[in-house]
Tab-separated table of C-alpha atoms in Angstrom:
chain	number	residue	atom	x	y	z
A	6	UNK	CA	-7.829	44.907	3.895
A	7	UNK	CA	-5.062	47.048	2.503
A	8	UNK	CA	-3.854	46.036	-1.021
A	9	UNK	CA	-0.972	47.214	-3.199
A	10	UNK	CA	-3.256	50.235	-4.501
A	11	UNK	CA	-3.465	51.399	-1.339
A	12	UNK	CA	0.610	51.460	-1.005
A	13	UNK	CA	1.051	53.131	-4.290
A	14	UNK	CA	-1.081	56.006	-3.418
A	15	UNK	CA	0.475	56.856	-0.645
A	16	UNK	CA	3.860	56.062	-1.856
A	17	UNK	CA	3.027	57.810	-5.525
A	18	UNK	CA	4.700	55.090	-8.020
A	19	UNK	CA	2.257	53.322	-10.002
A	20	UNK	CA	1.284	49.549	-8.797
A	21	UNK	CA	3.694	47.807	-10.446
A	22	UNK	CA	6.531	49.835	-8.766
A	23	UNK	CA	4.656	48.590	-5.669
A	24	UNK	CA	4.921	45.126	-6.773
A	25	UNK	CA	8.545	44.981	-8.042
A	26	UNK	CA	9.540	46.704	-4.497
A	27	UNK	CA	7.598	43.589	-2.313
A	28	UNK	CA	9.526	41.081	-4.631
A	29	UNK	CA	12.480	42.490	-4.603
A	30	UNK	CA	13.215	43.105	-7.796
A	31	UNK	CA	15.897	44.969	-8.697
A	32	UNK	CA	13.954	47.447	-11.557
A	33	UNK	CA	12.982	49.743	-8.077
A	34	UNK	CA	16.187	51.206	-6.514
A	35	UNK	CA	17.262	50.610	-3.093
A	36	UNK	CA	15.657	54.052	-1.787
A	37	UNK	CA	12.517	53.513	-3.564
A	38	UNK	CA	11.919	50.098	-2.369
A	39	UNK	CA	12.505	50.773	1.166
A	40	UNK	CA	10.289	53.693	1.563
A	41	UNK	CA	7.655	51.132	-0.122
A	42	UNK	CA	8.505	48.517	2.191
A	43	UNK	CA	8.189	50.882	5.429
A	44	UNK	CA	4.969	52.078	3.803
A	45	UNK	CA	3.759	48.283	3.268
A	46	UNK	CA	4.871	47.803	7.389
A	47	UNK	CA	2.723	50.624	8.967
A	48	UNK	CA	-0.324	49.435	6.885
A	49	UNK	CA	0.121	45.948	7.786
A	50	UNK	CA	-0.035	44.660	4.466
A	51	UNK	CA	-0.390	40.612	4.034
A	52	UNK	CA	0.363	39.730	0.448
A	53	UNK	CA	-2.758	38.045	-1.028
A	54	UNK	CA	-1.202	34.783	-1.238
A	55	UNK	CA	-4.281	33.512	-4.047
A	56	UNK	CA	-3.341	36.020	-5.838
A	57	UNK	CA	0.324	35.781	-6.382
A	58	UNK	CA	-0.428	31.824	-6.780
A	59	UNK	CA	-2.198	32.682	-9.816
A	60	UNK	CA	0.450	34.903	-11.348
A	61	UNK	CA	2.952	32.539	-10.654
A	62	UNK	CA	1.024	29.279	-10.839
A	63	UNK	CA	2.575	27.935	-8.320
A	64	UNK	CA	2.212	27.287	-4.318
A	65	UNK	CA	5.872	25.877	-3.529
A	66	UNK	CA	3.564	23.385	-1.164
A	67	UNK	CA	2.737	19.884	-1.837
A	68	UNK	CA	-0.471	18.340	-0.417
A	69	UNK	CA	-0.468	14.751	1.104
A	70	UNK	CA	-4.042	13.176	1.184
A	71	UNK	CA	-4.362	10.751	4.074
A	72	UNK	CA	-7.486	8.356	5.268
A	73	UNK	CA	-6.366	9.439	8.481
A	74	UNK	CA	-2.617	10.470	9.658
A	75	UNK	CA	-2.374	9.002	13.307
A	76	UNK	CA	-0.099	6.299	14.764
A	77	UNK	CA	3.523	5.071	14.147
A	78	UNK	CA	2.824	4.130	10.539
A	79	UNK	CA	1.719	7.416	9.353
A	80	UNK	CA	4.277	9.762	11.326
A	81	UNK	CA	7.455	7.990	9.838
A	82	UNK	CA	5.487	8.009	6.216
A	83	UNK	CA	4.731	11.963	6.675
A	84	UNK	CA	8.889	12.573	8.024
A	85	UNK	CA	10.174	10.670	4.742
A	86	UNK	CA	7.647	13.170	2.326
A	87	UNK	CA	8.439	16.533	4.568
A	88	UNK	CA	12.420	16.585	4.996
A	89	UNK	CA	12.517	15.493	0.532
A	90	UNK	CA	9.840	18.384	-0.391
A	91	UNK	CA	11.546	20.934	2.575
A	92	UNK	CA	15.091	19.992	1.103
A	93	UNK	CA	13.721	21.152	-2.719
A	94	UNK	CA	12.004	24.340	-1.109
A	95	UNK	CA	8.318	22.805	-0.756
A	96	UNK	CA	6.247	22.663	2.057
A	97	UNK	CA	3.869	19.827	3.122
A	98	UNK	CA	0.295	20.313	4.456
A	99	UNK	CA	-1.526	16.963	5.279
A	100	UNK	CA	-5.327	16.519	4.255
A	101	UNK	CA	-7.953	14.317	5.223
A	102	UNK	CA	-11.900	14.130	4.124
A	103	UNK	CA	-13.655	14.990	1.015
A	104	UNK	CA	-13.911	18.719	1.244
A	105	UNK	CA	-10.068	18.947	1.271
A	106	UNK	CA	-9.982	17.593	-2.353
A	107	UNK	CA	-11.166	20.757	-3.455
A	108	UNK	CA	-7.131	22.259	-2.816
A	109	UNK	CA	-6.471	20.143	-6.251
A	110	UNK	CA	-8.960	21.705	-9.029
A	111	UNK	CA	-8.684	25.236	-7.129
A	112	UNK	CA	-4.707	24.975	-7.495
A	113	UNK	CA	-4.265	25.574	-3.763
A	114	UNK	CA	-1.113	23.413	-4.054
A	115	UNK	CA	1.601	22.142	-6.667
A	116	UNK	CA	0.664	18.611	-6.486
A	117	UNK	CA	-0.548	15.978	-4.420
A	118	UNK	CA	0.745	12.247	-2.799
A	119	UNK	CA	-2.262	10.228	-2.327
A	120	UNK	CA	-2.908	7.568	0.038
A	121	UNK	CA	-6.741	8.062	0.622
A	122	UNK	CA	-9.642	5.508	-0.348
A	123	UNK	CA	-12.044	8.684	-0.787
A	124	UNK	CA	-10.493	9.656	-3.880
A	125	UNK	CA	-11.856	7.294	-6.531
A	126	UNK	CA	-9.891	6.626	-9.775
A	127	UNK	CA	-12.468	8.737	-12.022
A	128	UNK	CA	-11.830	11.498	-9.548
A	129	UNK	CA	-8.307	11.171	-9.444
A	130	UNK	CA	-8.733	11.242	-13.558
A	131	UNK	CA	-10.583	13.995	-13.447
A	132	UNK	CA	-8.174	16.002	-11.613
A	133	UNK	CA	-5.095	14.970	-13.801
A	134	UNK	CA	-6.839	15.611	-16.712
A	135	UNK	CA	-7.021	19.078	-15.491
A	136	UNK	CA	-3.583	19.723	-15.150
A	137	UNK	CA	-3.044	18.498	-11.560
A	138	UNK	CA	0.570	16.674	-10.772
A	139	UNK	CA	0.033	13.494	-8.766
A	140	UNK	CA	1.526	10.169	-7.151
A	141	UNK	CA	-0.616	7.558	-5.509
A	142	UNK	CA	0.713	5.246	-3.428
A	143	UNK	CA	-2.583	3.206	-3.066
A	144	UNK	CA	-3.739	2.061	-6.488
A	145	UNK	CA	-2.892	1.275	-9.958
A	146	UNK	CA	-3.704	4.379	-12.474
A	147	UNK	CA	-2.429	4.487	-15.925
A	148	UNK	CA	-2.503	8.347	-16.667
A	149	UNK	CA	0.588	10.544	-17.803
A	150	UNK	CA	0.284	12.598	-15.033
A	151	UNK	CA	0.130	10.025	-12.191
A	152	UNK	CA	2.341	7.795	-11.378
A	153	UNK	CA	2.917	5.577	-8.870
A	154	UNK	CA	5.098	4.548	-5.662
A	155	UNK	CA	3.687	0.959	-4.421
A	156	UNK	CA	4.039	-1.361	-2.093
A	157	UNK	CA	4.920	-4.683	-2.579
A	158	UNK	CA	2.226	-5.971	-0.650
A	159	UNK	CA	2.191	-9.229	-2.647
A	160	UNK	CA	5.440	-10.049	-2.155
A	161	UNK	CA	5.051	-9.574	1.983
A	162	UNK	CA	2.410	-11.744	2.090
A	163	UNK	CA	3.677	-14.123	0.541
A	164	UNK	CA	6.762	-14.562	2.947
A	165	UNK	CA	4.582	-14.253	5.405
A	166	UNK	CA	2.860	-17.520	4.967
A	167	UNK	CA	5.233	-19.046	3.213
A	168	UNK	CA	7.276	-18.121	6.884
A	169	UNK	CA	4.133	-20.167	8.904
A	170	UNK	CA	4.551	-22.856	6.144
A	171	UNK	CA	7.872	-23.550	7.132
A	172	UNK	CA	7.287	-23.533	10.939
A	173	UNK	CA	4.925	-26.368	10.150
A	174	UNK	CA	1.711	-24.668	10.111
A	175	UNK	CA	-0.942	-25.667	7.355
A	176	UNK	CA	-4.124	-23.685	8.865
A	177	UNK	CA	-3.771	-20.141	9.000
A	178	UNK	CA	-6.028	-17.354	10.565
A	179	UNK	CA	-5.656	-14.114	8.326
A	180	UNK	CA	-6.565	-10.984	9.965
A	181	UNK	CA	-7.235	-8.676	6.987
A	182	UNK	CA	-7.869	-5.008	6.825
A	183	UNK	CA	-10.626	-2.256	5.842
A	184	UNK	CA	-12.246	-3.357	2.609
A	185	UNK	CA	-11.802	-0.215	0.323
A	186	UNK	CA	-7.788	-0.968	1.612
A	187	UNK	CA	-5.724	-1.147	-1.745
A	188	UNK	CA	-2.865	-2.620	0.718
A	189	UNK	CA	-5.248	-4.957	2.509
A	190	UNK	CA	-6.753	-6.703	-0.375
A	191	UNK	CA	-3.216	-6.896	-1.999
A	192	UNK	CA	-2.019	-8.558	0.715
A	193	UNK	CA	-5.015	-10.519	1.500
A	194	UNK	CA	-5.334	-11.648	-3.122
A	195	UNK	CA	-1.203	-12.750	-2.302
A	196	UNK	CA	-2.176	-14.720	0.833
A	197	UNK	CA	-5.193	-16.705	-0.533
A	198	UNK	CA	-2.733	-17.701	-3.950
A	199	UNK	CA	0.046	-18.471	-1.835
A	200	UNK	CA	-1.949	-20.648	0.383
A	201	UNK	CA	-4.661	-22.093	-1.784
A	202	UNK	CA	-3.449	-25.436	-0.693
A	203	UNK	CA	-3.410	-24.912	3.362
A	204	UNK	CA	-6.439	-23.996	5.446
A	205	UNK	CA	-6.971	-20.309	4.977
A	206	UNK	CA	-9.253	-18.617	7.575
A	207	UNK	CA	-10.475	-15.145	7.769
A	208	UNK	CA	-11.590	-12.895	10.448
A	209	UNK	CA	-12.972	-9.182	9.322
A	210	UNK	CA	-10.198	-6.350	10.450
A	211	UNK	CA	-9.434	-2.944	9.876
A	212	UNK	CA	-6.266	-2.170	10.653
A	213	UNK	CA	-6.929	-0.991	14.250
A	214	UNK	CA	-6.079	-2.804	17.771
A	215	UNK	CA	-9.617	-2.664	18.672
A	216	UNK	CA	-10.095	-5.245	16.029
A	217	UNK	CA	-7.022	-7.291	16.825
A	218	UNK	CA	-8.222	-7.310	20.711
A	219	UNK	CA	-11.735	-8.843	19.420
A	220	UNK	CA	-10.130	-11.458	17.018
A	221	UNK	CA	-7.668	-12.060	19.859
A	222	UNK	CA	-11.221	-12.575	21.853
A	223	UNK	CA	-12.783	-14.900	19.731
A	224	UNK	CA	-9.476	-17.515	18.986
A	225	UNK	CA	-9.095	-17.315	22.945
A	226	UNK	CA	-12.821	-18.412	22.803
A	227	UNK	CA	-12.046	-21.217	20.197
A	228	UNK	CA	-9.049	-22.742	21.405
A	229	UNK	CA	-8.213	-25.950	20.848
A	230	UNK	CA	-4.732	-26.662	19.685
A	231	UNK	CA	-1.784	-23.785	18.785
A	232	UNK	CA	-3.080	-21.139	16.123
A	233	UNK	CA	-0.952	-19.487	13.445
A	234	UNK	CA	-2.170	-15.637	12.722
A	235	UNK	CA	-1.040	-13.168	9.908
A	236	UNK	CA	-2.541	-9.919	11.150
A	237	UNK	CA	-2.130	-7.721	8.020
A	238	UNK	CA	-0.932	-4.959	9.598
A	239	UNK	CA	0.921	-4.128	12.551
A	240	UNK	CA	-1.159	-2.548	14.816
A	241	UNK	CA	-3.690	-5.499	14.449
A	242	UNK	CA	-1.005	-7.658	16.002
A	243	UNK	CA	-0.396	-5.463	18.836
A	244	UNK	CA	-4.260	-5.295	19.587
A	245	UNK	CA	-4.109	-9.361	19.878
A	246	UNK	CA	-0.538	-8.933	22.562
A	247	UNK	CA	-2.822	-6.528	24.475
A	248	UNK	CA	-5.859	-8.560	24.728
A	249	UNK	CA	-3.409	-11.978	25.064
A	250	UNK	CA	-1.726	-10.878	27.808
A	251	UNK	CA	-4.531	-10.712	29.977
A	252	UNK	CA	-5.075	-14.640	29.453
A	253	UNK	CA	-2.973	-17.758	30.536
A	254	UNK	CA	-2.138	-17.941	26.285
A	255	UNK	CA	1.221	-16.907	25.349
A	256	UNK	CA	2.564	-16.149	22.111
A	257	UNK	CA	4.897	-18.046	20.253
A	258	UNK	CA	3.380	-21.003	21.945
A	259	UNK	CA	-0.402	-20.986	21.768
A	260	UNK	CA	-0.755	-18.262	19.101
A	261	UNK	CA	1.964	-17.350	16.694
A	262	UNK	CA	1.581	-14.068	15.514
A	263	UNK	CA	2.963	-12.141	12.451
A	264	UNK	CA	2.077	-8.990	11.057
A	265	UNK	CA	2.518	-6.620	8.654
A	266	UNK	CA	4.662	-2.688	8.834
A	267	UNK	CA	7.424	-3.079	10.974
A	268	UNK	CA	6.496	0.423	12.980
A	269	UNK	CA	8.377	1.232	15.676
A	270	UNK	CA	6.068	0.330	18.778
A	271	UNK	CA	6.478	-3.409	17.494
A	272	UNK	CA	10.096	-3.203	17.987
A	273	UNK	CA	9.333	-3.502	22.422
A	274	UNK	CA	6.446	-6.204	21.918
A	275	UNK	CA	7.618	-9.260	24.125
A	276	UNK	CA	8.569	-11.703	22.653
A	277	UNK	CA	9.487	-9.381	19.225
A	278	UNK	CA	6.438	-9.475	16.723
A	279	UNK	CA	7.868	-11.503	13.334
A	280	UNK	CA	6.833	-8.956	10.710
A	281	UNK	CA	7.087	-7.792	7.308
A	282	UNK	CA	9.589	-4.715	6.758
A	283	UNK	CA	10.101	-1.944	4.821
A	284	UNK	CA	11.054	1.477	5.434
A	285	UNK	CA	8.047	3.807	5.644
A	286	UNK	CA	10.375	6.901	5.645
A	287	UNK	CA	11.543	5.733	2.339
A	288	UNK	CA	8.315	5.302	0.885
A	289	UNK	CA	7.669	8.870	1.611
A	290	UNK	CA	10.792	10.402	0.687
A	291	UNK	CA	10.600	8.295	-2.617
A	292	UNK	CA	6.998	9.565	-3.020
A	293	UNK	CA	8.192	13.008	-2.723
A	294	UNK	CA	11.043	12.715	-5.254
A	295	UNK	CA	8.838	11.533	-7.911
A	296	UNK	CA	6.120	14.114	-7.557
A	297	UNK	CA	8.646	16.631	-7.962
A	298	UNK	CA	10.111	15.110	-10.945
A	299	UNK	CA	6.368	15.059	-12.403
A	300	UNK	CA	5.995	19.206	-11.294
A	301	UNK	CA	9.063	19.293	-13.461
A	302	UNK	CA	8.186	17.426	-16.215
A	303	UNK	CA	11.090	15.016	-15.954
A	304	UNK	CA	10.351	11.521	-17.222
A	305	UNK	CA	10.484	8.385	-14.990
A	306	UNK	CA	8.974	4.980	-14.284
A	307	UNK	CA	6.429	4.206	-11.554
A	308	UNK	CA	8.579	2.598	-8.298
A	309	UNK	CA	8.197	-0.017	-6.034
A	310	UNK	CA	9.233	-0.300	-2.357
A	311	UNK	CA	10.319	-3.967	-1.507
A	312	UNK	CA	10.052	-5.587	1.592
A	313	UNK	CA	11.585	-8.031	3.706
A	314	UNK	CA	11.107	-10.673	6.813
A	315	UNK	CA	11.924	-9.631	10.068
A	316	UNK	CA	12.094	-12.883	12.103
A	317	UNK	CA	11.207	-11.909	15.664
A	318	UNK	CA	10.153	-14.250	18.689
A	319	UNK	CA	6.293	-14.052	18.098
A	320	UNK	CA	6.312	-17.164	15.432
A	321	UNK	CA	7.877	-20.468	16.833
A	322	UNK	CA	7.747	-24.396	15.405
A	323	UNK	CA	4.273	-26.230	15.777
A	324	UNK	CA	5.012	-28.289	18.414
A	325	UNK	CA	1.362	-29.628	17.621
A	326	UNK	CA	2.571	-30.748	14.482
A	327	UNK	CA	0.616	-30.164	11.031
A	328	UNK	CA	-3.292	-28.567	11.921
């Protein structure tokens, strides 16, 4: 592989000549730099990108560290982080799985947003004790160099029973998510307080339709009188419409559904899922903001993203009465 030595030689300057001339600095003049330059072009030199990193001690590129990136949810999270970090001259590269973590002790990138149950918290420690710039948006870490951009899952859940509650329902079936889930078992702590004096019911999920289809399977198997449901996510909820639909049970009749993420395939779900909204774009561009306000050592509190109730068609009266 060429390298700068090789330039110089042929160009006779010395190496850091070479080096001022491919960063444009203005110490080379014009006529030395381009001869450089043209030198640089027939050899094909590619600028060892490690190596200038370490020099500058910095990437300009921000990692975000995903369980997994596919789906609705994910893509509007991901658009929120990339058009903040592109607008401040970052770039974004998505990660997922444990031998990606390595980009954050070899300085591969500036900093990191992490939303990943493989990380642990001594991990995460570790990493920020080293230096490392981060913002979790998945846990609770007090460390000066992470901060945090949360969810208030506890606040969802809670007008999301507290919305069954007041259509006259006083058993509820909770679909809850994967059990490492920060989000899930927020939601699912907020759910039990909320309704420690209704019947509270849970059926193993994790956050996938497959899951919703087989709850969906076994309630359709149970049946015996109109059934309330907080899926805690989303996509849960659509899993139970797909497997519903192929039975006589309709929703917002027999089963009254509400879920969790507002993401954008819910929005043409017939009748309209009732779910719990927030803007996942603004999560990510908030995310993004912070981190670089951490790269640049400017002080600030950890945030929180609120939610709201979007009252859809999917949740109706109990026309049974109380359960």
């Amino acid at each position: 592989m060429v390298n700068i030595k090789d330039i110089a030689k042929i160009a006779g300057v010395s190496i850091s000549t070479v080096s001022y001339a491919l960063n444009g600095s203005s110490k080379v003049t014009k006529e030395t730099s381009e001869r450089i330059l043209a030198i640089a072009k027939e050899l094909n030199y590619i600028p060892n990108a490690a190596a200038r990193t370490l020099k500058k001690r910095q990437t300009k590129i921000i990692g975000a560290f995903l369980t997994e990136f596919s789906g609705a949810f994910y893509g509007e999270l991901l658009k929120g982080m990339r058009e903040t970090l592109s607008h401040n001259g970052y770039d974004l590269i998505v990660c997922s799985g444990e031998h990606s973590h390595r980009f954050l002790p070899e300085r591969m990138i500036d900093g990191a947003i992490i939303l990943d149950e493989t990380f642990s918290n001594e991990e995460l420690i570790r990493y920020a004790d080293l230096g490392n710039k981060l913002v979790v948006l998945d846990r609770e870490i007090n460390h000066p160099a992470i901060k945090q951009v949360l969810l208030d899952n506890k606040g969802g859940a809670k007008l999301a029973i507290q919305h069954l509650v007041d259509k006259g329902f006083s058993e509820i079936i909770i679909l809850t998510g994967p059990e490492g889930s920060y989000d899930s078992n927020q939601r699912l702590f907020s759910a039990r307080e909320v309704g420690k004096d209704l019947t509270i019911i849970e059926l193993d999920g994790d956050f996938t339709k497959s899951t919703g289809e087989l709850a969906a399977e076994k309630l359709v198997r149970d049946y015996k009188h109109p059934v309330a449901v907080f899926c805690l996510n989303d996509e849960m909820a659509i899993g139970m419409y797909n497997y519903l639909a192929k039975t006589p049970y309709r929703i917002g009749e027999h089963f009254h559904i509400i879920g969790f993420d507002n993401i954008e395939v819910s929005h043409y779900l017939q009748p309209r899922l009732t779910t719990i909204d927030y803007s996942k774009q603004e999560w990510g561009a908030l995310a993004s903001e912070q981190l670089l306000k951490l790269i640049e050592n400017h002080p600030f509190d950890n945030k929180q993203i609120f939610v709201t109730l979007f009252e859809g068609e999917s949740v109706k009266s109990n026309s049974y009465g109380h359960n």
